[in-house]
Amino acid sequence: MGVTGGPTSPVRSRERFLLGESVQGAVRGPILNSWIRSRMLGLSPEQTDLPYTDDFDPDSRLVRAAAPVLDQLQSRFSGSQMNISLADGNGTVLQRRFGEPALAGRLAPIQSVPGFVFAERYAGTNGIGLALAERRLCQVYGAEHFAERSQSNACSATPIRDQFSGHVVGVLCFGYPRSYEDPALPVLVCRAAESIERRLMEQSSARERALLRTYLDARLRAGAGEADDDGRLIALEELTDGGLDLQDQMVLKAQATELISNPQRAAVEVPLSHGRGVTLLSSPVRSLSGVEGVVVEAVLTGDSPPAHHLAASKPTAAALGALALAATERAESLPWHLADASAGRRATAGPAAPSGPGGDVPRDVPDGAPGPARGLVLVGEPEVGRYAVAARRRLELLAEASTRIGTTLDVSRTAWELAETAVPRLADYVTVDLPGAVLRGEESADPQADLHRTVVHGIRDDCPFYPVGHQVRLDPGTPHMRCLEGEPAVLETDLQATTPAWMLPGLEHARGILAHRVHSMICVPLLARGVLLGIAAFYRSQDPAPFGDDDSRLARELAARAALCIDNARRYTREHTLALALQRSLLPRGLPEQGAVEVAHHYQPAESGVGGDWFDVIPLSGTRVALLVGDVVGHGLHAAATMGRLRIAARNFAELELAPDELLTHLDNLLVRLDREEEDADATGSTGIVGATCLYAVYDPTSQVCTMARAGHPPPALVHPDGSVVFADLPAGPPLGLGGLPFETAEVRLPEHSTLVLYTDGLVEGRHRDVDISLGRLRDALAHPDRKPQDTCRAVIEAVAPEHPDDDIALLVARTRTVPADRIATWDLPPDPSLVSDIRGAATRQLAAWGLDDLVFPAELMLSELVTNAVRYGSEPIRVRLIRDRSLICEVSDGSSTAPHLRRAASTDEGGRGLFLVAQLSQAWGARYTARGKVIWAECALDAA
């Protein structure tokens, strides 16, 4: 976009902006941000004065590199009103060129004389200042300039970088009338800047070549001046039988680069593969033109070279001369203009090396014996070496980041890993701000309004930043806000010299940051798959060198990797939350009222994903209670959904009063059918149902007998009133889902106040855990019979459960109760209808003894119908039982398995109304089957009368 909405739109937008109105969306983001910064800096659109300085080098490396390019541009635009400017990295104009030379006399000094500073903090929005602030190609048109003096012009400007360091060292800017606008101008200014960058690189190349020639000339002089010279012309990779492999070459080059970065004489032993070793010697060297550098040679200290190599290694002046020429040509072709260890034959010298460029090497061999083999590894300038070391360390940091960031699927932890990776190797302090929605696994609709400080990490504990949990509020123009508005990165290189305008609204907080000597920062958005996940900010204080463009690129790369991991963690968090919500909705939300056991439970999902563990407590007829614990194989939504199906099915089967082994058989058949139904879905990626384990127990408080059966599940723990703990000896049974295999039941008598503990395998098993040790800890934790079930749950989890479980844990603790004998009345009677009245009388007297006179009438009617049906349609033995518990329970059992059915009798029918009356008088009724027949039961609320 050149001009938004037409030629006059920037004018109107600028006027609205200066009046304090919002122009969001009407002006390009970089221009609006620059306007905001200009206003916060207190600049006035009417101001005309700019700082002027004559303290710049008119013959600097940048000027020398740019001069031919500027000459070509001046020739290209000859006769036009094009104004070509070259500025340094501070915004000071170093050179001016004009398409029409007469322009230099007609323009104001600000536009024609070198030395004026066009940095944004002085000139407001302009091409040079904006290119330095944005560090990329920028175009400013007419009224987009903040200062009125530039309203009639347009400009295209782009940074010039030092290719060694990546630092912005200057700006090339085209200024021209608005009518000159052409799509080719931005392309031309970028190509011209690239030409200047190449010429800067060539200057370094020439310096490196001069150093190499100086080194080779010194070796030639040393070889020609001594007849007994024992130096050998051996390529470095030929110093050993097998040569130097790629790994050895990389090790040597990395260590040699470290030596070049420090312009001092040094010797370092470098171990190589296969037990070999090399000593690297670094020596200062100065070319004839005065360029100072460092030469690094290698001396073999491990295995000796082959004899045939030594025999052919006698140097000659011609050979050394040829080597010098070849090495120089090779040096000119390398990207870094350095000689490397794998480039073929290298210059070597004997022990009589000169003490100047080549350095002194101790003579460790007797006279007449061959001296140690030496080879050239690298030659270069210290500054270039430092850049190379920094580049390698950045690559090492990126490689390390790939293993350190994203080790978990936790959003917050991943953000912390980004900070821990960057400190202190890139930054001294790192902050990460994430929207609350991202922390919950969602996408944030408005990151700016929902941003929270998630990470504060630095080299000191007293970080001068807002603490974790603080809700971050961003002002316009801040680097964080600019990142939220779409900028890929914001680099602030000098926070100490002049406080940036964006810091002024929170000046007190900014002073606290600056007091910790924070001098530069990089702000980077966390973007992944087109979703903005947050903001990462990197700060530097201890390292005197400010952040540069290379650091900014590194920060962006780290942020990109972290953002992808954060997005993966966010998606996992969302799925995990959904699965956990589904599972919790399928688990019991509360335990039902019943008097058979005192129950407590605990459920803990796995860290790696929700599984299929479940538990249930189901009240049954006759004051009995069913306890159920199960575990579906696998994790995720599929396992949770399968668990829900099984739990509902198990509850329904329990309502049918099935025996434990029969209930497991029905669950097994159900799982087999579900698995068959999902076999057709395999083509769509479904994994199908793998299987499940289950333990089902029924406790009867009237007899204190617990009947249990298990399907591949861990046996329950039994805690007796005396504190002894045993694991019930139950037949294991096959896991559910195999189909066709039988299950067996076992009965255990539990004295009152015994504790029955049911659990899933996640409590005692694990990839790095011994089951026997875990069971021993469980036994120790349970050996306290005086605890309440809830306390027992807590003690078991603390003592046995792993800190980071990789499987779900379901725990159910039930402390048994009994129904006192004086609350149970039982009568046996033969199948004689005349005895029904006797049962009614006995029941009436028993109810009176219990103080339940108000229930005599409904109880008599229910017993009459139930006993009459048993006498008429059942078989012996017939038994009547009354139980006073939370309700009055009437039971009539007989030896027949014929099931009664409730039906509606017609007006002409003489019978068929008995069970209907029972259903109306009771709050619940039903039938259950036993090994010797059936039991018809009915419950009547104690306050029913």
XYZ file of N, CA and C in Angstrom, residues 212-403:
576
model
N 47.113 -14.198 4.488
C 47.554 -15.512 4.032
C 48.859 -15.405 3.247
N 48.962 -14.403 2.375
C 50.202 -14.220 1.607
C 51.377 -13.937 2.547
N 51.153 -13.124 3.569
C 52.219 -12.824 4.526
C 52.718 -14.096 5.199
N 51.787 -14.954 5.607
C 52.162 -16.212 6.251
C 52.963 -17.094 5.299
N 52.496 -17.234 4.061
C 53.184 -18.112 3.111
C 54.553 -17.558 2.732
N 54.629 -16.241 2.576
C 55.934 -15.645 2.253
C 56.931 -15.900 3.373
N 56.490 -15.797 4.610
C 57.387 -16.054 5.732
C 57.861 -17.494 5.713
N 56.980 -18.428 5.367
C 57.393 -19.827 5.309
C 58.379 -20.064 4.162
N 58.127 -19.380 3.026
C 59.050 -19.537 1.909
C 60.447 -19.033 2.280
N 60.491 -17.884 2.935
C 61.787 -17.348 3.341
C 62.477 -18.284 4.328
N 61.713 -18.864 5.248
C 62.312 -19.771 6.224
C 62.860 -21.011 5.540
N 62.153 -21.555 4.571
C 62.611 -22.756 3.878
C 63.808 -22.505 3.001
N 63.885 -21.337 2.348
C 64.996 -21.040 1.444
C 66.256 -20.640 2.188
N 66.126 -20.184 3.413
C 67.275 -19.657 4.140
C 68.031 -20.705 4.912
N 67.538 -21.936 5.069
C 68.215 -22.949 5.876
C 68.309 -24.233 5.086
N 69.562 -24.706 4.889
C 69.763 -25.899 4.059
C 69.281 -27.146 4.748
N 69.349 -27.183 6.066
C 68.973 -28.402 6.788
C 67.523 -28.352 7.254
N 66.712 -27.563 6.602
C 65.310 -27.446 7.019
C 64.624 -28.803 6.914
N 63.982 -29.190 7.984
C 63.301 -30.490 8.008
C 61.787 -30.350 7.894
N 61.259 -29.193 7.580
C 59.809 -29.042 7.420
C 59.309 -29.931 6.296
N 58.092 -30.369 6.377
C 57.560 -31.318 5.407
C 56.278 -30.781 4.793
N 56.159 -30.927 3.485
C 55.012 -30.440 2.742
C 53.960 -31.531 2.711
N 53.176 -31.646 3.793
C 52.186 -32.717 3.909
C 50.811 -32.092 4.128
N 49.838 -32.528 3.353
C 48.468 -32.050 3.573
C 47.998 -32.522 4.948
N 47.213 -31.702 5.594
C 46.821 -31.989 6.972
C 46.060 -33.305 7.082
N 45.232 -33.613 6.072
C 44.469 -34.864 6.160
C 45.321 -36.090 5.888
N 46.589 -35.868 5.473
C 47.480 -37.002 5.232
C 48.414 -37.252 6.410
N 48.217 -36.565 7.508
C 49.091 -36.757 8.650
C 48.864 -38.103 9.313
N 47.741 -38.760 9.039
C 47.437 -40.066 9.624
C 47.101 -41.036 8.516
N 47.125 -42.306 8.838
C 46.864 -43.345 7.837
C 45.510 -43.158 7.188
N 44.492 -42.966 8.022
C 43.133 -42.885 7.495
C 42.722 -41.485 7.116
N 43.606 -40.495 7.276
C 43.215 -39.132 7.013
C 42.323 -38.595 8.113
N 41.894 -37.364 7.951
C 41.005 -36.718 8.911
C 39.573 -36.860 8.423
N 38.735 -37.500 9.237
C 37.340 -37.620 8.824
C 36.624 -36.294 9.053
N 35.361 -36.249 8.628
C 34.606 -35.000 8.692
C 34.466 -34.494 10.121
N 34.265 -35.405 11.053
C 34.114 -34.988 12.442
C 35.401 -34.364 12.969
N 36.560 -34.979 12.635
C 37.838 -34.411 13.064
C 38.046 -33.026 12.462
N 37.714 -32.867 11.195
C 37.873 -31.566 10.556
C 37.006 -30.510 11.228
N 35.772 -30.880 11.568
C 34.889 -29.928 12.226
C 35.423 -29.527 13.596
N 35.963 -30.510 14.329
C 36.516 -30.216 15.648
C 37.701 -29.257 15.531
N 38.612 -29.530 14.578
C 39.775 -28.667 14.395
C 39.366 -27.259 13.983
N 38.432 -27.174 13.032
C 38.041 -25.856 12.549
C 37.367 -25.052 13.658
N 36.525 -25.707 14.454
C 35.845 -24.991 15.535
C 36.844 -24.460 16.556
N 37.831 -25.304 16.916
C 38.805 -24.861 17.903
C 39.726 -23.783 17.324
N 40.053 -23.914 16.035
C 40.895 -22.904 15.405
C 40.180 -21.554 15.328
N 38.893 -21.585 15.083
C 38.126 -20.332 15.048
C 38.139 -19.661 16.410
N 38.026 -20.455 17.456
C 38.119 -19.895 18.812
C 39.469 -19.203 19.014
N 40.561 -19.809 18.513
C 41.883 -19.226 18.687
C 42.026 -17.927 17.892
N 41.448 -17.892 16.687
C 41.541 -16.684 15.871
C 40.818 -15.524 16.537
N 39.739 -15.817 17.246
C 38.966 -14.743 17.867
C 39.732 -14.048 18.987
N 40.860 -14.645 19.439
C 41.669 -14.051 20.501
C 43.078 -13.819 19.959
N 43.474 -12.594 19.654
C 44.748 -12.326 18.960
C 45.959 -12.473 19.873
N 46.153 -13.646 20.398
C 47.302 -13.903 21.260
C 47.927 -15.236 20.866
N 49.202 -15.381 21.206
C 49.878 -16.643 20.959
C 49.357 -17.686 21.933
N 49.008 -18.874 21.417
C 48.433 -19.914 22.275
C 48.686 -21.278 21.665
N 48.638 -22.299 22.508
C 48.755 -23.695 22.068
C 47.674 -24.499 22.783
N 46.917 -25.269 22.006
C 45.803 -26.036 22.555
C 45.861 -27.450 22.003
N 45.816 -28.437 22.884
C 45.758 -29.825 22.454
C 44.323 -30.213 22.158
N 44.117 -30.822 20.985
C 42.775 -31.205 20.546
C 42.762 -32.715 20.309
N 42.032 -33.490 21.142
C 41.951 -34.936 20.898
C 41.057 -35.227 19.701
N 41.503 -36.164 18.861
C 40.727 -36.576 17.694
C 40.310 -38.026 17.860
N 39.659 -38.551 16.849
C 39.185 -39.932 16.917
C 40.343 -40.913 16.806
N 40.075 -42.138 17.198
C 41.045 -43.243 17.110
C 42.304 -42.979 17.919
N 42.173 -42.232 19.008
C 43.294 -42.012 19.892
C 44.316 -41.001 19.408
N 44.054 -40.344 18.297
C 44.993 -39.369 17.773
C 44.789 -38.015 18.451
N 45.779 -37.138 18.233
C 45.669 -35.809 18.795
C 46.436 -34.812 17.963
N 46.034 -33.564 18.058
C 46.689 -32.479 17.329
C 46.849 -31.314 18.284
N 48.000 -30.667 18.207
C 48.203 -29.426 18.942
C 48.025 -28.262 17.983
N 47.116 -27.364 18.309
C 46.888 -26.175 17.492
C 47.712 -25.026 18.064
N 48.451 -24.374 17.196
C 49.299 -23.245 17.578
C 48.769 -21.992 16.895
N 48.488 -20.964 17.652
C 48.031 -19.704 17.074
C 49.090 -18.637 17.276
N 49.338 -17.839 16.232
C 50.364 -16.795 16.283
C 49.844 -15.559 15.579
N 50.139 -14.375 16.115
C 49.756 -13.129 15.431
C 50.534 -12.967 14.132
N 49.932 -12.315 13.162
C 50.578 -12.039 11.886
C 50.090 -10.679 11.405
N 50.980 -9.920 10.742
C 50.641 -8.595 10.224
C 51.064 -8.532 8.758
N 50.129 -8.117 7.895
C 50.436 -7.997 6.474
C 51.221 -6.721 6.210
N 51.755 -6.593 4.989
C 52.531 -5.405 4.632
C 51.678 -4.147 4.665
N 50.375 -4.319 4.445
C 49.493 -3.146 4.468
C 49.020 -2.809 5.871
N 49.465 -3.566 6.866
C 49.114 -3.252 8.244
C 47.929 -4.008 8.794
N 47.388 -4.957 8.034
C 46.261 -5.754 8.533
C 46.784 -6.751 9.558
N 46.168 -6.775 10.719
C 46.568 -7.693 11.781
C 45.621 -8.880 11.837
N 46.210 -10.067 11.999
C 45.398 -11.275 12.061
C 46.068 -12.353 12.873
N 45.555 -13.571 12.742
C 46.052 -14.719 13.499
C 46.150 -15.911 12.558
N 47.257 -16.662 12.666
C 47.444 -17.891 11.911
C 47.359 -19.064 12.879
N 46.660 -20.107 12.480
C 46.538 -21.304 13.307
C 47.110 -22.477 12.533
N 48.132 -23.131 13.118
C 48.748 -24.317 12.535
C 48.428 -25.526 13.409
N 48.571 -26.711 12.806
C 48.348 -27.967 13.524
C 49.635 -28.769 13.538
N 49.960 -29.325 14.690
C 51.118 -30.204 14.855
C 50.597 -31.534 15.374
N 50.888 -32.616 14.649
C 50.385 -33.929 15.031
C 51.055 -34.396 16.314
N 50.250 -34.847 17.285
C 50.798 -35.328 18.560
C 50.400 -36.772 18.830
N 49.615 -37.394 17.936
C 49.193 -38.772 18.148
C 50.040 -39.723 17.344
N 49.376 -40.647 16.608
C 50.092 -41.619 15.797
C 50.937 -40.929 14.741
N 52.115 -41.523 14.407
C 53.003 -40.944 13.405
C 52.438 -41.172 12.015
N 52.784 -40.314 11.044
C 52.312 -40.501 9.679
C 53.027 -41.677 9.022
N 52.497 -42.200 7.962
C 53.130 -43.327 7.284
C 54.518 -42.948 6.763
N 55.420 -43.986 6.656
C 56.796 -43.729 6.248
C 56.859 -43.179 4.831
N 55.985 -43.696 3.938
C 56.061 -43.227 2.556
C 55.659 -41.755 2.451
N 54.807 -41.303 3.370
C 54.483 -39.876 3.392
C 55.706 -39.069 3.798
N 56.439 -39.529 4.824
C 57.601 -38.785 5.296
C 58.699 -38.749 4.242
N 58.877 -39.833 3.510
C 59.937 -39.888 2.508
C 59.686 -38.894 1.379
N 58.439 -38.638 1.095
C 58.107 -37.742 -0.021
C 57.856 -36.321 0.425
N 58.242 -35.988 1.651
C 57.821 -34.712 2.198
C 58.900 -33.641 2.185
N 60.074 -33.882 1.563
C 61.142 -32.885 1.576
C 60.720 -31.668 0.766
N 60.709 -30.485 1.345
C 60.207 -29.316 0.614
C 61.251 -28.753 -0.335
N 60.780 -28.056 -1.342
C 61.638 -27.293 -2.227
C 61.058 -25.905 -2.367
N 61.919 -24.972 -2.815
C 61.425 -23.605 -2.983
C 60.308 -23.560 -4.012
N 60.458 -24.364 -5.101
C 59.408 -24.360 -6.136
C 58.096 -24.899 -5.585
N 58.219 -25.966 -4.764
C 56.992 -26.549 -4.192
C 56.310 -25.565 -3.265
N 57.082 -24.897 -2.450
C 56.488 -23.922 -1.546
C 55.866 -22.767 -2.311
N 56.505 -22.345 -3.404
C 55.925 -21.274 -4.199
C 54.605 -21.700 -4.815
N 54.584 -22.932 -5.343
C 53.331 -23.437 -5.916
C 52.251 -23.542 -4.855
N 52.668 -23.979 -3.661
C 51.700 -24.088 -2.555
C 51.144 -22.716 -2.184
N 52.012 -21.716 -2.179
C 51.540 -20.374 -1.839
C 50.487 -19.902 -2.825
N 50.758 -20.120 -4.120
C 49.790 -19.696 -5.131
C 48.484 -20.473 -4.995
N 48.596 -21.797 -4.802
C 47.379 -22.615 -4.683
C 46.585 -22.241 -3.436
N 47.287 -22.029 -2.327
C 46.593 -21.665 -1.092
C 45.899 -20.323 -1.229
N 46.573 -19.372 -1.936
C 45.950 -18.060 -2.121
C 44.705 -18.173 -2.973
N 44.799 -18.941 -4.084
C 43.619 -19.119 -4.929
C 42.497 -19.814 -4.164
N 42.888 -20.797 -3.376
C 41.880 -21.509 -2.582
C 41.225 -20.548 -1.585
N 42.019 -19.715 -0.957
C 41.481 -18.779 0.023
C 40.489 -17.830 -0.618
N 40.762 -17.409 -1.876
C 39.852 -16.474 -2.523
C 38.505 -17.104 -2.846
N 38.457 -18.431 -2.917
C 37.196 -19.100 -3.296
C 36.347 -19.499 -2.116
N 36.864 -19.401 -0.901
C 36.100 -19.828 0.266
C 35.170 -18.734 0.747
N 33.994 -19.110 1.263
C 33.063 -18.094 1.759
C 33.666 -17.226 2.841
N 34.428 -17.837 3.722
C 35.033 -17.061 4.813
C 36.465 -16.619 4.444
N 36.897 -16.979 3.249
C 38.235 -16.601 2.795
C 39.286 -17.085 3.781
N 39.082 -18.303 4.235
C 40.030 -18.918 5.152
C 40.448 -20.257 4.592
N 41.669 -20.680 4.903
C 42.096 -22.016 4.534
C 41.544 -22.992 5.544
N 41.090 -24.193 5.104
C 40.552 -25.160 6.055
C 41.334 -26.458 5.979
N 41.010 -27.332 6.929
C 41.814 -28.542 7.092
C 41.582 -29.559 6.003
N 40.506 -29.432 5.214
C 40.184 -30.456 4.232
C 40.440 -29.980 2.811
N 41.157 -28.889 2.585
C 41.276 -28.282 1.261
C 42.413 -28.862 0.429
N 42.980 -29.951 0.794
C 44.077 -30.516 0.027
C 45.406 -30.202 0.665
N 46.402 -29.893 -0.115
C 47.733 -29.694 0.429
C 47.872 -28.306 1.013
N 48.579 -28.200 2.135
C 48.727 -26.959 2.868
C 50.214 -26.656 3.063
N 50.499 -25.413 3.339
C 51.883 -25.030 3.619
C 52.316 -25.595 4.947
N 53.480 -26.208 4.994
C 54.048 -26.698 6.246
C 55.467 -26.177 6.359
N 55.981 -26.199 7.548
C 57.349 -25.726 7.760
C 57.983 -26.546 8.848
N 59.319 -26.573 8.833
C 60.051 -27.328 9.811
C 60.216 -26.578 11.094
N 61.082 -27.052 11.942
C 61.247 -26.441 13.251
C 61.907 -25.075 13.202
N 62.428 -24.695 12.022
C 63.099 -23.391 11.939
C 62.139 -22.305 11.522
N 60.895 -22.399 11.940
C 59.896 -21.385 11.591
C 60.299 -20.057 12.183
N 59.992 -18.958 11.487
C 60.368 -17.643 12.011
C 59.567 -17.286 13.224
N 60.130 -16.407 14.017
C 59.454 -16.011 15.247
C 58.418 -14.943 15.022
N 58.287 -14.478 13.779
C 57.308 -13.427 13.490
C 55.962 -14.015 13.153
N 55.576 -14.000 11.879
C 54.225 -14.423 11.521
C 53.917 -15.853 11.890
N 54.886 -16.753 11.673
C 54.582 -18.143 11.936
C 54.631 -18.523 13.377
N 55.328 -17.788 14.218
C 55.422 -18.103 15.629
C 56.522 -19.108 15.883
N 56.916 -19.260 17.130
C 57.954 -20.199 17.539
C 57.331 -21.515 17.927
N 57.924 -22.592 17.475
C 57.483 -23.933 17.838
C 58.650 -24.645 18.478
N 58.514 -25.155 19.685
C 59.641 -25.837 20.335
C 60.098 -27.027 19.511
N 61.395 -27.221 19.532
C 61.955 -28.345 18.788
C 62.067 -29.533 19.727
N 61.242 -30.577 19.455
C 61.184 -31.728 20.354
C 61.885 -32.954 19.774
N 62.619 -32.829 18.666
C 63.258 -33.989 18.038
C 64.752 -33.735 17.962
N 65.572 -34.787 17.983
C 67.031 -34.585 17.897
C 67.435 -34.076 16.526
N 68.658 -33.491 16.465
C 69.174 -32.974 15.196
C 69.227 -34.101 14.173
N 68.848 -33.790 12.966
C 68.868 -34.771 11.896
C 67.605 -35.556 11.758
N 66.798 -35.603 12.811
C 65.531 -36.343 12.721
C 64.449 -35.434 12.167
N 63.434 -36.017 11.519
C 62.361 -35.177 10.987
C 61.653 -34.425 12.095
N 61.378 -33.144 11.866
C 60.627 -32.352 12.825
C 59.162 -32.738 12.805
N 58.424 -32.226 13.761
C 57.003 -32.555 13.810
C 56.266 -32.021 12.583
N 55.366 -32.830 12.048
C 54.594 -32.421 10.879
C 53.641 -31.300 11.258
N 53.620 -30.255 10.371
C 52.788 -29.099 10.662
C 51.964 -28.762 9.431
N 50.763 -28.270 9.666
C 49.900 -27.879 8.558
C 49.076 -26.673 8.920
N 48.778 -25.844 7.904
C 47.964 -24.659 8.113
C 46.496 -25.053 8.249
N 45.841 -24.532 9.278
C 44.424 -24.823 9.499
C 43.553 -23.631 9.107
N 43.814 -22.458 9.693
C 43.016 -21.273 9.426
C 43.883 -20.033 9.535
N 43.488 -18.995 8.815
C 44.092 -17.691 8.954
C 42.977 -16.662 8.848
N 42.986 -15.668 9.721
C 41.909 -14.697 9.686
C 42.104 -13.608 10.709
N 41.169 -12.640 10.687
C 41.196 -11.523 11.622
C 40.419 -11.879 12.884
N 40.837 -11.346 14.022
C 40.134 -11.667 15.277
C 38.652 -11.321 15.239
N 38.316 -10.193 14.641
C 36.907 -9.792 14.622
C 36.071 -10.800 13.842
N 36.618 -11.224 12.692
C 35.911 -12.235 11.904
C 35.821 -13.545 12.675
N 36.884 -13.875 13.381
C 36.838 -15.084 14.194
C 35.767 -15.027 15.254
N 35.646 -13.851 15.869
C 34.598 -13.711 16.882
C 33.215 -13.875 16.277
N 33.017 -13.331 15.082
C 31.728 -13.504 14.419
C 31.467 -14.978 14.112
N 32.522 -15.666 13.655
C 32.363 -17.080 13.342
C 32.051 -17.890 14.596
N 32.727 -17.563 15.697
C 32.446 -18.250 16.957
C 31.006 -17.999 17.390
N 30.595 -16.731 17.270
C 29.218 -16.410 17.651
C 28.222 -17.151 16.772
N 28.523 -17.246 15.474
C 27.607 -17.958 14.566
C 27.527 -19.430 14.940
N 28.691 -20.028 15.251
C 28.660 -21.442 15.628
C 27.890 -21.651 16.919
N 28.074 -20.736 17.863
C 27.358 -20.878 19.129
C 25.856 -20.711 18.936
N 25.483 -19.850 17.983
C 24.052 -19.731 17.693
C 23.507 -21.026 17.117
N 24.264 -21.634 16.243
C 23.826 -22.921 15.693
C 23.748 -23.985 16.785
N 24.730 -23.983 17.671
C 24.694 -24.944 18.779
C 23.477 -24.701 19.663
N 23.145 -23.428 19.879
C 21.973 -23.120 20.699
C 20.694 -23.600 20.027
N 20.610 -23.427 18.707
C 19.425 -23.904 17.988
C 19.325 -25.427 18.065
N 20.479 -26.088 17.927
C 20.461 -27.551 18.033
C 20.035 -27.990 19.423
N 20.522 -27.293 20.431
C 20.132 -27.630 21.798
C 18.658 -27.333 22.049
N 18.170 -26.247 21.439
C 16.761 -25.890 21.626
C 15.839 -26.966 21.113
N 16.249 -27.672 20.058
C 15.389 -28.712 19.508
C 15.180 -29.865 20.480
N 16.090 -30.011 21.436
C 15.940 -31.090 22.416
C 15.433 -30.586 23.766
